[in-house]
Amino acid sequence: MAEAILETAGLSKVFGGFSAVSDVKLRIETNSIHALIGPNGAGKTTCFNLLTKFLQPSAGTIHFQGEDITRLKPADIARRGLVRSFQISAVFGHLTAAENIRIALQRKRGRSFDFWRSDAVLRRYNDRAHELLFDVGLADAAATPAAELSYGRKRALEIATTLALDPVLMLLDEPTAGMTEADVLRIVALIGRIRAGRSILMVEHNLSVVSGLSDRITVLTRGRILAEGDYQTVANNRDVITAYLGTDYA
Amino acid sequence: MFGLTRHQLLGFAVLVVVVIAAPFVLYPIVVMQVMCYAIFAMGTNLLMGSVGLLSLGQAAYFGLGGYVAGYLVESLGLTPEVGIIAGALAGAALGTVFGWLSIRRQTIYFAMITLALAQIIYFFAVQLTDFTGGENGIQGIPRGKLFDVFPLTRDLAIYVVVAVIFLAAFLFVYRVVHSPFGQVVKAIRDNEPRAISLGYKATNYKWVIFILAATLAGIAGGTKAMVMGIQTLSDVGTSVSGLVVLMVLLGGIGTIFGPIIGALIVVAMQYYLAPFGAWVVVIQGAIFMICVLVFRRGIIGELAYRLRAEL
Ligand SMILES: Nc1ncnc2c1ncn2[C@@H]1O[C@H](COP(=O)(O)OP(=O)(O)OP(=O)(O)O)[C@@H](O)[C@H]1O
Ligand SMILES: [Mg+2]
């Protein structure tokens, strides 16, 4: 069995009596693309919030690269190379597309409290920012405020911003939601290209994207793992068919 | 220069000319007061504009700056620049502690905590009479000699010092906003969870802004004490905290020239409306209401919007 980049045990989250995530055991292999699927409200986004510590787990542990990260703060998780995107497109609306990416790039400078220095020092990140914009098809939007981009292009910008940190493990929450067919193909191609040397966990409703990209799939319903395996295994699982399409089809 | 845009450079040039000409046309004391309040408002605007936090206790840092400067110069006979620098450091130190206590709160909770903390400082200002003079304040603070060399007794002499501090504060705030740090602060203001998910500790950035705002308040308070020669209990009171917020709102939150215009209007009103006695408050209130209704973005904010420029 290949090495795991991320492993959880007994991961649970209770919201005032309601179990959104229960006893989830996830194992993401290094350099794999792992999909997390399930009906609406299954707890996928909650899982992401737990893994990135935007929510504190009610129970369970999270190990990343062999280290226990269950007690870390969200910003520290990101600094270790576990970077997420958001289901609801998250960009910095008042900043241009290029500046959005620079925010990610400049994080690596370390000393980022230098309020006395001119922001001209950030120009050295422009080339890399434009490269990334080009990769996601936003080359023409570099100087456009992010708030003015269409929904699909905001999503593309968000992926580019996440990529700018060169994450070890990327968590993508529905990266292609709300995109046109052409944009979806571009993003799928992009993910295919950037996967080398990194691991990806993604939530995705578009099953053709899932089948085309993922090495392994975990199906979640009502906060619990229902099935796990490669696409064929999962697609033929009776429980999965029932959960997705209702009992009549099973 | 300093990365100012064309409109901003023009605005800055106008500002410099006005600062140079003003003492020959208006009472230097009044203009200096405007400049001191403008520095205070620039700091408060940093907090309100760039991290979107409304503090109702900025008078604590302004008042402390004034007391520290006044005490060192009046009681210990130190030079004015030492007094002002000490006022700035005192503001920074208090801002560091109070900022740490309040910065994790949002909106109304943040406002309430800053107000409560400022009330503690007011309480001490009343109680520690050896240091603050209590109800009497610190009277007769001598302007002394700058660097122990240049006497500041004449209004024009101290005017030069205040003008330099004021213009330096303006450029400093501009630089903060347009620094790598300022860029991250803008990102946090736009989308805090996203900034955190990229590895930024949002709270620390807000904290630094809070400290900078307190430092500017300390400089403003210390400078004002030197100019007026007195430091009173009212400088550390709630109404001053409210006044500086009004200056920012009137001028336009998040604009670089707004706090100056806001300070000018508020100080001018206090002078020109003085003959109306108790009615001042009512007239002030009416003017504020009209301004807020007509210029929702503040005066400079509205102007910037019309010109589609950053001001
Ligand atoms: N902060 C919260 N407080 C209370 N309940 C919550 C909270 N966050 C999520 N939930 C609940 O937990 C359940 C799982 O939500 P979650 O957003 O994780 O689902 P999801 O699988 O991402 O769904 P979708 O496909 O619609 O995005 C839902 O019933 C939701 O209402
Ligand atoms: Mg979700």
Coordinates of C-alpha atoms and ligand atoms in Angstrom, one line a residue:
Chain A
M1 CA 0.0 0.0 0.0
A2 CA 1.3 3.4 -0.9
E3 CA 2.1 5.9 1.8
A4 CA -0.7 8.1 3.1
I5 CA -0.4 11.9 3.0
L6 CA -3.5 12.4 5.1
E7 CA -5.2 10.0 7.5
T8 CA -8.1 10.5 9.8
A9 CA -9.5 8.2 12.4
G10 CA -12.9 8.5 14.0
L11 CA -13.4 12.0 12.7
S12 CA -16.7 13.4 14.0
K13 CA -18.5 16.7 14.2
V14 CA -21.7 17.3 16.1
F15 CA -23.7 20.5 15.7
G16 CA -25.9 20.9 18.8
G17 CA -27.0 17.2 18.8
F18 CA -26.9 16.8 15.0
S19 CA -24.1 14.6 13.7
A20 CA -22.9 16.2 10.5
V21 CA -19.8 13.9 10.3
S22 CA -19.6 10.6 12.2
D23 CA -16.6 8.3 12.6
V24 CA -15.0 9.1 9.3
K25 CA -11.8 7.2 8.5
L26 CA -10.2 8.7 5.4
R27 CA -6.9 7.7 4.0
I28 CA -5.5 9.7 1.1
E29 CA -2.5 8.2 -0.7
T30 CA 0.5 10.4 -1.6
N31 CA 0.3 11.7 -5.1
S32 CA -3.3 10.5 -5.7
I33 CA -6.5 12.3 -6.6
H34 CA -9.1 11.3 -4.1
A35 CA -12.8 12.3 -4.6
L36 CA -15.3 12.8 -1.8
I37 CA -18.8 12.5 -3.2
G38 CA -22.2 12.3 -1.7
P39 CA -25.7 13.8 -1.8
N40 CA -26.4 17.4 -0.6
G41 CA -25.9 17.7 3.1
A42 CA -23.8 14.6 3.4
G43 CA -21.1 16.4 5.3
K44 CA -18.5 16.9 2.6
T45 CA -17.8 20.5 3.2
T46 CA -17.9 19.9 7.0
C47 CA -15.2 17.3 6.4
F48 CA -13.1 19.9 4.6
N49 CA -13.7 22.4 7.5
L50 CA -12.5 19.8 9.9
L51 CA -9.4 18.8 7.9
T52 CA -8.4 22.4 7.6
K53 CA -9.4 23.2 11.2
F54 CA -11.9 25.8 10.3
L55 CA -14.0 23.7 12.6
Q56 CA -12.7 21.8 15.6
P57 CA -13.6 18.1 15.5
S58 CA -15.9 16.8 18.2
A59 CA -13.8 13.6 18.2
G60 CA -11.1 11.9 16.2
T61 CA -7.7 12.6 14.9
I62 CA -6.1 14.0 11.7
H63 CA -2.6 13.1 10.7
F64 CA -0.9 14.9 7.8
Q65 CA 2.5 13.7 6.5
G66 CA 2.7 11.5 9.6
E67 CA 2.2 14.3 12.1
D68 CA -0.8 14.9 14.3
I69 CA -2.4 18.2 13.2
T70 CA -5.7 17.8 15.1
R71 CA -4.9 20.7 17.4
L72 CA -3.4 23.2 14.9
K73 CA -4.9 26.5 13.8
P74 CA -6.1 26.9 10.2
A75 CA -3.4 29.3 9.1
D76 CA -0.7 26.8 10.4
I77 CA -2.4 24.0 8.5
A78 CA -2.0 26.1 5.3
R79 CA 1.6 26.8 6.1
R80 CA 2.3 23.1 6.2
G81 CA 1.1 22.8 2.6
L82 CA -2.5 21.6 3.1
V83 CA -4.5 24.3 1.3
R84 CA -8.2 24.4 0.6
S85 CA -10.6 26.2 -1.8
F86 CA -14.1 27.0 -0.9
Q87 CA -17.5 25.8 -2.1
I88 CA -18.8 29.3 -2.4
S89 CA -16.3 31.1 -4.6
A90 CA -13.8 32.9 -2.4
V91 CA -11.8 35.6 -4.0
F92 CA -10.6 39.0 -2.9
G93 CA -13.1 41.2 -4.7
H94 CA -11.4 44.6 -4.5
L95 CA -8.1 43.2 -5.6
T96 CA -7.3 42.5 -9.3
A97 CA -7.0 38.9 -10.5
A98 CA -3.2 39.3 -10.5
E99 CA -3.2 40.8 -7.0
N100 CA -5.3 37.9 -5.8
I101 CA -2.6 35.5 -6.9
R102 CA 0.1 37.7 -5.5
I103 CA -1.5 37.5 -2.1
A104 CA -0.8 33.8 -2.2
L105 CA 2.7 34.1 -3.7
Q106 CA 3.8 36.8 -1.2
R107 CA 3.0 34.6 1.7
K108 CA 6.3 32.8 1.2
R109 CA 8.2 36.0 1.9
G110 CA 7.7 35.2 5.5
R111 CA 8.2 38.7 6.9
S112 CA 4.8 40.0 5.8
F113 CA 4.3 42.6 8.5
D114 CA 6.5 45.2 6.7
F115 CA 4.1 48.1 6.7
W116 CA 7.0 50.5 6.0
R117 CA 8.0 49.0 2.7
S118 CA 6.5 50.0 -0.7
D119 CA 4.3 47.4 -2.4
A120 CA 6.5 47.8 -5.4
V121 CA 8.5 44.9 -3.9
L122 CA 5.6 42.7 -4.9
R123 CA 6.3 43.3 -8.6
R124 CA 8.7 40.4 -8.7
Y125 CA 5.7 38.1 -8.3
N126 CA 4.0 39.5 -11.4
D127 CA 5.5 37.0 -13.9
R128 CA 4.5 34.0 -11.8
A129 CA 1.1 35.5 -11.3
H130 CA 0.6 35.9 -15.0
E131 CA 1.7 32.4 -15.7
L132 CA -0.8 31.0 -13.3
L133 CA -3.6 33.2 -14.8
F134 CA -2.7 32.0 -18.2
D135 CA -2.9 28.4 -17.0
V136 CA -6.5 28.8 -15.9
G137 CA -7.5 30.9 -18.9
L138 CA -7.6 34.3 -17.2
A139 CA -4.7 35.9 -19.0
D140 CA -6.9 38.7 -20.2
A141 CA -8.3 39.4 -16.8
A142 CA -5.0 40.2 -14.9
A143 CA -6.0 43.8 -14.2
T144 CA -9.7 43.2 -13.6
P145 CA -11.0 43.4 -10.0
A146 CA -12.0 39.9 -9.0
A147 CA -15.5 41.0 -8.1
E148 CA -16.2 41.8 -11.7
L149 CA -15.3 38.4 -13.0
S150 CA -18.1 35.9 -13.9
Y151 CA -18.8 33.1 -11.5
G152 CA -16.9 30.5 -13.5
R153 CA -13.9 32.7 -13.8
K154 CA -13.9 33.5 -10.1
R155 CA -13.7 29.7 -9.5
A156 CA -10.8 29.5 -11.9
L157 CA -9.1 32.4 -10.1
E158 CA -9.6 30.6 -6.9
I159 CA -7.9 27.5 -8.1
A160 CA -5.0 29.5 -9.5
T161 CA -4.6 31.2 -6.1
T162 CA -4.6 27.9 -4.3
L163 CA -2.1 26.5 -6.8
A164 CA 0.1 29.6 -6.2
L165 CA 1.0 28.2 -2.8
D166 CA 2.3 25.1 -4.4
P167 CA 0.4 22.9 -1.9
V168 CA 1.4 19.4 -1.0
L169 CA -2.3 18.5 -0.6
M170 CA -5.0 20.5 -2.2
L171 CA -8.5 20.4 -1.0
L172 CA -10.9 21.5 -3.8
D173 CA -14.6 21.9 -2.8
E174 CA -16.6 21.6 -6.0
P175 CA -14.0 23.2 -8.3
T176 CA -16.2 23.0 -11.4
A177 CA -19.6 24.0 -9.9
G178 CA -21.3 26.8 -11.9
M179 CA -18.8 26.6 -14.8
T180 CA -19.6 26.3 -18.5
E181 CA -18.8 23.0 -20.2
A182 CA -15.7 24.6 -21.8
D183 CA -14.5 25.9 -18.5
V184 CA -15.0 22.5 -16.9
L185 CA -12.8 20.9 -19.5
R186 CA -10.1 23.5 -19.0
I187 CA -10.1 22.9 -15.2
V188 CA -10.1 19.1 -15.6
A189 CA -7.1 19.5 -18.0
L190 CA -5.4 21.8 -15.5
I191 CA -5.9 19.4 -12.6
G192 CA -4.5 16.7 -14.8
R193 CA -1.4 18.7 -15.4
I194 CA -0.8 20.0 -11.9
R195 CA -1.3 16.7 -10.1
A196 CA 2.3 15.6 -10.6
G197 CA 4.1 15.7 -7.3
R198 CA 1.0 16.5 -5.2
S199 CA -2.1 15.0 -3.7
I200 CA -5.6 16.3 -4.3
L201 CA -8.8 15.7 -2.3
M202 CA -11.8 17.0 -4.1
V203 CA -15.5 17.3 -3.6
E204 CA -17.3 17.1 -6.9
H205 CA -20.8 16.5 -8.1
N206 CA -20.0 16.2 -11.8
L207 CA -19.5 12.5 -12.1
S208 CA -17.6 12.7 -15.4
V209 CA -15.0 14.9 -13.8
V210 CA -14.8 12.4 -10.9
S211 CA -14.5 9.4 -13.1
G212 CA -11.9 11.0 -15.4
L213 CA -9.6 12.2 -12.6
S214 CA -9.9 10.3 -9.4
D215 CA -7.8 7.3 -8.4
R216 CA -10.1 6.6 -5.4
I217 CA -13.5 7.7 -4.3
T218 CA -15.1 7.9 -0.9
V219 CA -18.9 8.1 -0.8
L220 CA -20.4 10.0 2.2
T221 CA -24.0 10.0 3.2
R222 CA -25.4 11.5 6.3
G223 CA -22.0 12.1 7.7
R224 CA -20.9 8.4 7.3
I225 CA -18.8 6.6 4.8
L226 CA -21.0 4.5 2.7
A227 CA -18.5 3.0 0.2
E228 CA -15.0 3.5 -1.0
G229 CA -12.9 2.3 -3.9
D230 CA -12.2 3.1 -7.5
Y231 CA -14.9 4.4 -9.8
Q232 CA -16.1 1.0 -11.0
T233 CA -16.4 -0.4 -7.6
V234 CA -18.3 2.6 -6.3
A235 CA -20.5 3.0 -9.3
N236 CA -21.7 -0.6 -9.0
N237 CA -22.3 -0.5 -5.3
R238 CA -26.0 -1.0 -4.5
D239 CA -25.9 1.2 -1.4
V240 CA -24.5 4.0 -3.4
I241 CA -27.1 3.7 -6.2
T242 CA -29.8 3.7 -3.5
A243 CA -28.4 6.7 -1.8
Y244 CA -28.1 8.7 -5.0
L245 CA -31.2 7.7 -6.9
G246 CA -33.6 6.4 -4.2
T247 CA -34.7 2.8 -3.4
D248 CA -36.6 2.2 -6.7
Y249 CA -33.5 1.9 -8.7
A250 CA -31.6 -0.4 -6.4
Chain B
M1 CA 6.5 59.7 -5.7
F2 CA 5.7 57.2 -2.9
G3 CA 3.5 55.5 -5.5
L4 CA 0.7 58.1 -5.3
T5 CA -1.6 58.2 -8.2
R6 CA -2.0 61.4 -10.3
H7 CA -5.1 62.5 -8.4
Q8 CA -3.5 61.8 -5.1
L9 CA -0.3 63.6 -6.0
L10 CA -2.4 66.6 -7.0
G11 CA -4.3 66.3 -3.7
F12 CA -1.0 66.1 -1.8
A13 CA 0.4 69.1 -3.5
V14 CA -2.7 71.1 -2.6
L15 CA -2.4 69.9 0.9
V16 CA 1.2 71.1 1.2
V17 CA 0.4 74.5 -0.2
V18 CA -2.6 74.8 2.2
V19 CA -0.5 73.8 5.1
I20 CA 2.2 76.4 4.2
A21 CA -0.3 79.2 3.5
A22 CA -2.8 78.5 6.3
P23 CA -1.1 80.1 9.3
F24 CA -0.9 83.5 7.4
V25 CA -4.6 83.4 6.8
L26 CA -6.2 81.6 9.8
Y27 CA -5.3 81.4 13.4
P28 CA -2.3 79.1 13.6
I29 CA -3.6 77.5 16.8
V30 CA -6.8 76.5 15.0
V31 CA -4.9 75.0 12.1
M32 CA -2.6 73.1 14.4
Q33 CA -5.6 71.7 16.2
V34 CA -7.0 70.6 12.9
M35 CA -3.8 68.9 12.0
C36 CA -3.6 67.1 15.4
Y37 CA -7.2 65.8 15.1
A38 CA -6.4 64.9 11.5
I39 CA -3.5 62.7 12.6
F40 CA -5.9 61.1 15.2
A41 CA -8.6 60.6 12.5
M42 CA -6.1 59.1 10.0
G43 CA -5.2 56.4 12.6
T44 CA -8.9 55.7 13.4
N45 CA -9.6 55.6 9.7
L46 CA -7.0 52.9 9.3
L47 CA -8.9 50.8 11.8
M48 CA -12.4 51.6 10.3
G49 CA -11.4 51.6 6.7
S50 CA -8.8 48.9 6.3
V51 CA -10.1 46.3 8.7
G52 CA -13.6 47.5 9.1
L53 CA -13.6 47.8 12.9
L54 CA -15.4 50.6 14.7
S55 CA -13.7 51.5 17.9
L56 CA -15.5 53.7 20.4
G57 CA -12.5 54.1 22.7
Q58 CA -9.8 55.8 20.6
A59 CA -9.7 58.7 23.1
A60 CA -7.8 56.4 25.5
Y61 CA -4.7 56.5 23.3
F62 CA -5.2 60.1 22.3
G63 CA -5.6 61.2 26.0
L64 CA -2.8 59.0 27.2
G65 CA -0.4 60.5 24.6
G66 CA -1.4 63.9 25.8
Y67 CA -0.9 63.1 29.5
V68 CA 2.5 61.4 29.0
A69 CA 3.8 64.2 26.8
G70 CA 2.3 66.9 29.2
Y71 CA 3.7 65.2 32.3
L72 CA 7.2 64.6 30.9
V73 CA 7.5 68.2 29.7
E74 CA 5.7 70.0 32.5
S75 CA 6.8 68.0 35.5
L76 CA 10.1 66.5 34.4
G77 CA 11.2 69.4 32.2
L78 CA 12.0 67.2 29.2
T79 CA 12.1 68.6 25.6
P80 CA 8.9 68.6 23.4
E81 CA 10.1 66.0 20.9
V82 CA 10.8 63.6 23.8
G83 CA 7.3 64.3 25.1
I84 CA 5.7 63.6 21.7
I85 CA 7.7 60.4 21.1
A86 CA 6.9 59.2 24.6
G87 CA 3.2 59.9 23.9
A88 CA 3.5 57.8 20.7
L89 CA 5.1 55.0 22.5
A90 CA 2.6 55.1 25.3
G91 CA -0.2 54.9 22.7
A92 CA 1.5 52.0 21.0
A93 CA 2.0 50.2 24.3
L94 CA -1.6 50.6 25.4
G95 CA -2.8 49.7 21.9
T96 CA -0.8 46.5 22.1
V97 CA -2.5 45.4 25.3
F98 CA -6.0 46.6 24.5
G99 CA -5.7 45.4 21.0
W100 CA -4.9 42.0 22.1
L101 CA -7.9 42.0 24.4
S102 CA -10.4 43.3 21.8
I103 CA -9.2 42.3 18.3
R104 CA -10.8 38.9 18.2
R105 CA -14.3 40.4 18.6
Q106 CA -16.4 41.7 15.7
T107 CA -18.8 44.6 15.0
I108 CA -20.8 45.7 18.0
Y109 CA -18.8 43.5 20.5
F110 CA -15.6 45.0 19.4
A111 CA -17.1 48.5 19.8
M112 CA -18.3 47.7 23.3
I113 CA -15.0 46.2 24.4
T114 CA -13.0 49.2 23.1
L115 CA -15.5 51.5 24.9
A116 CA -15.2 49.6 28.2
L117 CA -11.4 49.6 28.0
A118 CA -11.3 53.3 27.3
Q119 CA -13.5 53.9 30.3
I120 CA -10.9 52.2 32.5
I121 CA -8.3 54.7 31.3
Y122 CA -10.7 57.5 32.0
F123 CA -11.2 56.2 35.5
F124 CA -7.4 56.2 36.0
A125 CA -7.2 59.7 34.6
V126 CA -9.6 60.9 37.2
Q127 CA -7.9 58.9 40.0
L128 CA -4.2 59.3 39.4
T129 CA -4.2 63.0 40.2
D130 CA -0.4 63.2 40.7
F131 CA 0.1 62.2 37.2
T132 CA -3.0 63.7 35.4
G133 CA -4.0 66.5 37.6
G134 CA -7.5 64.9 37.8
E135 CA -10.3 67.4 37.1
N136 CA -7.8 70.2 36.6
G137 CA -5.7 68.4 34.0
I138 CA -2.2 69.4 33.4
Q139 CA -1.9 73.2 33.1
G140 CA 0.8 75.4 31.7
I141 CA 2.8 72.8 29.7
P142 CA 5.7 74.8 28.4
R143 CA 6.5 74.4 24.7
G144 CA 10.2 74.5 25.5
K145 CA 12.9 74.1 23.0
L146 CA 13.0 71.5 20.2
F147 CA 16.0 69.3 20.7
D148 CA 16.8 71.8 23.5
V149 CA 17.9 74.3 20.8
F150 CA 15.0 75.8 18.9
P151 CA 12.4 77.7 21.1
L152 CA 8.8 76.9 20.1
T153 CA 7.2 79.7 22.1
R154 CA 6.0 81.5 18.9
D155 CA 3.0 80.0 17.2
L156 CA 4.8 79.9 13.9
A157 CA 7.7 78.0 15.3
I158 CA 5.7 75.2 16.7
Y159 CA 3.5 75.4 13.6
V160 CA 6.4 74.2 11.5
V161 CA 6.9 71.2 13.9
V162 CA 3.3 70.2 13.8
A163 CA 3.1 70.6 10.0
V164 CA 6.1 68.3 9.6
I165 CA 4.6 65.7 11.9
F166 CA 1.2 66.0 10.1
L167 CA 2.6 65.5 6.6
A168 CA 4.9 62.7 7.8
A169 CA 1.9 61.0 9.4
F170 CA -0.1 61.4 6.2
L171 CA 2.7 59.8 4.1
F172 CA 3.2 57.1 6.7
V173 CA -0.5 56.1 6.6
Y174 CA -0.4 56.1 2.8
R175 CA 2.6 53.8 2.9
V176 CA 1.0 51.4 5.3
V177 CA -2.0 51.1 3.0
H178 CA 0.2 50.6 0.0
S179 CA 2.7 48.2 1.5
P180 CA 3.0 44.4 1.2
F181 CA 1.4 44.3 4.6
G182 CA -1.4 46.6 3.5
Q183 CA -2.1 44.4 0.6
V184 CA -2.7 41.4 2.9
V185 CA -4.9 43.6 5.1
K186 CA -7.0 44.4 2.1
A187 CA -7.3 40.8 1.3
I188 CA -8.4 40.0 4.9
R189 CA -11.0 42.8 4.7
D190 CA -12.4 41.3 1.5
N191 CA -12.5 37.7 2.6
E192 CA -11.0 36.7 6.0
P193 CA -11.6 32.9 5.7
R194 CA -9.9 32.9 2.4
A195 CA -6.9 34.8 3.7
I196 CA -6.6 32.4 6.6
S197 CA -6.8 29.4 4.3
L198 CA -3.8 30.8 2.4
G199 CA -1.9 30.8 5.7
Y200 CA -2.3 34.3 7.0
K201 CA -3.0 34.8 10.7
A202 CA -5.7 37.4 10.1
T203 CA -5.9 38.4 13.8
N204 CA -2.3 39.4 13.9
Y205 CA -2.7 41.7 10.9
K206 CA -5.7 43.4 12.5
W207 CA -3.8 43.7 15.7
V208 CA -0.9 45.5 14.0
I209 CA -3.4 47.9 12.4
F210 CA -4.9 48.5 15.9
I211 CA -1.5 49.3 17.3
L212 CA -0.7 51.7 14.5
A213 CA -4.0 53.5 15.0
A214 CA -3.2 53.8 18.7
T215 CA 0.3 55.0 18.0
L216 CA -1.1 57.8 15.7
A217 CA -3.6 58.7 18.4
G218 CA -0.7 58.9 20.9
I219 CA 1.3 61.2 18.6
A220 CA -1.8 63.3 17.9
G221 CA -2.6 63.6 21.7
G222 CA 1.0 64.4 22.6
T223 CA 1.3 67.0 19.8
K224 CA -2.0 68.7 20.8
A225 CA -0.9 68.9 24.4
M226 CA 2.3 70.7 23.3
V227 CA 0.4 73.1 21.1
M228 CA -2.4 74.0 23.6
G229 CA -0.2 73.9 26.7
I230 CA -2.9 72.1 28.5
Q231 CA -4.1 68.5 28.8
T232 CA -7.6 68.0 30.1
L233 CA -9.8 65.2 31.3
S234 CA -12.1 65.7 28.3
D235 CA -9.4 64.7 25.9
V236 CA -9.6 61.1 27.3
G237 CA -13.5 61.1 27.4
T238 CA -16.1 59.3 25.4
S239 CA -17.1 62.4 23.5
V240 CA -13.7 62.7 21.9
S241 CA -13.9 59.0 20.9
G242 CA -17.2 59.8 19.2
L243 CA -15.9 62.9 17.6
V244 CA -13.0 61.2 15.9
V245 CA -15.4 58.5 14.5
L246 CA -17.5 61.4 13.1
M247 CA -14.5 63.0 11.5
V248 CA -13.8 59.7 9.7
L249 CA -17.4 59.3 8.6
L250 CA -17.7 62.9 7.4
G251 CA -14.5 62.8 5.4
G252 CA -15.1 59.3 4.0
I253 CA -14.1 55.9 5.5
G254 CA -11.1 54.4 3.8
T255 CA -10.1 57.5 1.8
I256 CA -6.7 59.1 2.4
F257 CA -7.8 62.7 2.4
G258 CA -11.1 62.1 4.2
P259 CA -9.8 62.3 7.8
I260 CA -8.2 65.6 7.1
I261 CA -11.5 67.1 5.7
G262 CA -13.4 65.5 8.6
A263 CA -11.1 67.0 11.2
L264 CA -11.3 70.4 9.5
I265 CA -15.1 70.4 9.5
V266 CA -15.4 69.3 13.1
V267 CA -12.9 71.7 14.5
A268 CA -14.2 74.6 12.4
M269 CA -17.7 73.9 13.6
Q270 CA -16.6 74.0 17.2
Y271 CA -15.1 77.4 16.7
Y272 CA -17.7 79.0 14.5
L273 CA -20.6 77.6 16.4
A274 CA -19.2 78.6 19.8
P275 CA -21.3 81.7 20.0
F276 CA -24.5 79.6 19.9
G277 CA -23.7 78.2 23.3
A278 CA -25.7 75.1 24.2
W279 CA -27.2 75.0 20.7
V280 CA -23.8 73.9 19.3
V281 CA -24.7 70.3 19.9
V282 CA -28.0 70.5 18.1
I283 CA -26.6 72.4 15.1
Q284 CA -23.7 69.9 15.0
G285 CA -26.1 67.0 15.1
A286 CA -28.2 68.5 12.3
I287 CA -25.1 69.1 10.1
F288 CA -23.9 65.5 10.7
M289 CA -27.3 64.1 9.8
I290 CA -27.5 66.1 6.6
C291 CA -23.9 65.0 5.7
V292 CA -24.6 61.4 6.4
L293 CA -27.8 61.5 4.4
V294 CA -26.5 63.5 1.4
F295 CA -22.9 62.1 1.3
R296 CA -23.3 58.5 2.4
R297 CA -19.6 57.9 1.4
G298 CA -18.4 60.9 3.2
I299 CA -17.3 64.1 1.4
I300 CA -14.0 62.8 0.0
G301 CA -15.6 59.4 -0.6
E302 CA -18.3 61.0 -2.6
L303 CA -15.8 63.1 -4.6
A304 CA -13.7 60.0 -5.3
Y305 CA -16.7 58.2 -6.5
R306 CA -17.8 61.0 -8.8
L307 CA -14.2 61.3 -10.2
R308 CA -13.8 57.5 -10.3
A309 CA -10.4 58.1 -8.6
E310 CA -8.8 56.9 -5.4
L311 CA -8.5 59.8 -3.0
Ligands
LIG1 N1 -22.0 25.4 11.2 C1 -23.0 24.5 11.1 N2 -23.9 24.5 12.1 C2 -24.9 23.7 12.1 N3 -25.1 22.8 11.1 C3 -24.3 22.7 10.1 C4 -23.1 23.6 10.1 N4 -22.4 23.4 8.9 C5 -23.1 22.4 8.3 N5 -24.2 22.0 9.0 C6 -25.1 20.9 8.6 O1 -24.3 19.7 8.4 C7 -24.8 19.0 7.3 C8 -23.7 18.8 6.3 O2 -23.4 20.0 5.7 P1 -22.2 20.1 4.6 O3 -22.2 21.5 4.2 O4 -21.0 19.5 5.1 O5 -22.8 19.2 3.4 P2 -22.2 18.9 2.0 O6 -22.0 17.5 1.9 O7 -21.0 19.8 1.7 O8 -23.4 19.4 1.1 P3 -23.4 20.1 -0.4 O9 -23.3 19.1 -1.4 O10 -24.8 20.7 -0.4 O11 -22.4 21.1 -0.4 C9 -26.0 19.8 6.7 O12 -27.1 19.2 7.2 C10 -25.7 21.2 7.3 O13 -27.0 21.8 7.5
MG2 MG -20.6 21.3 0.5

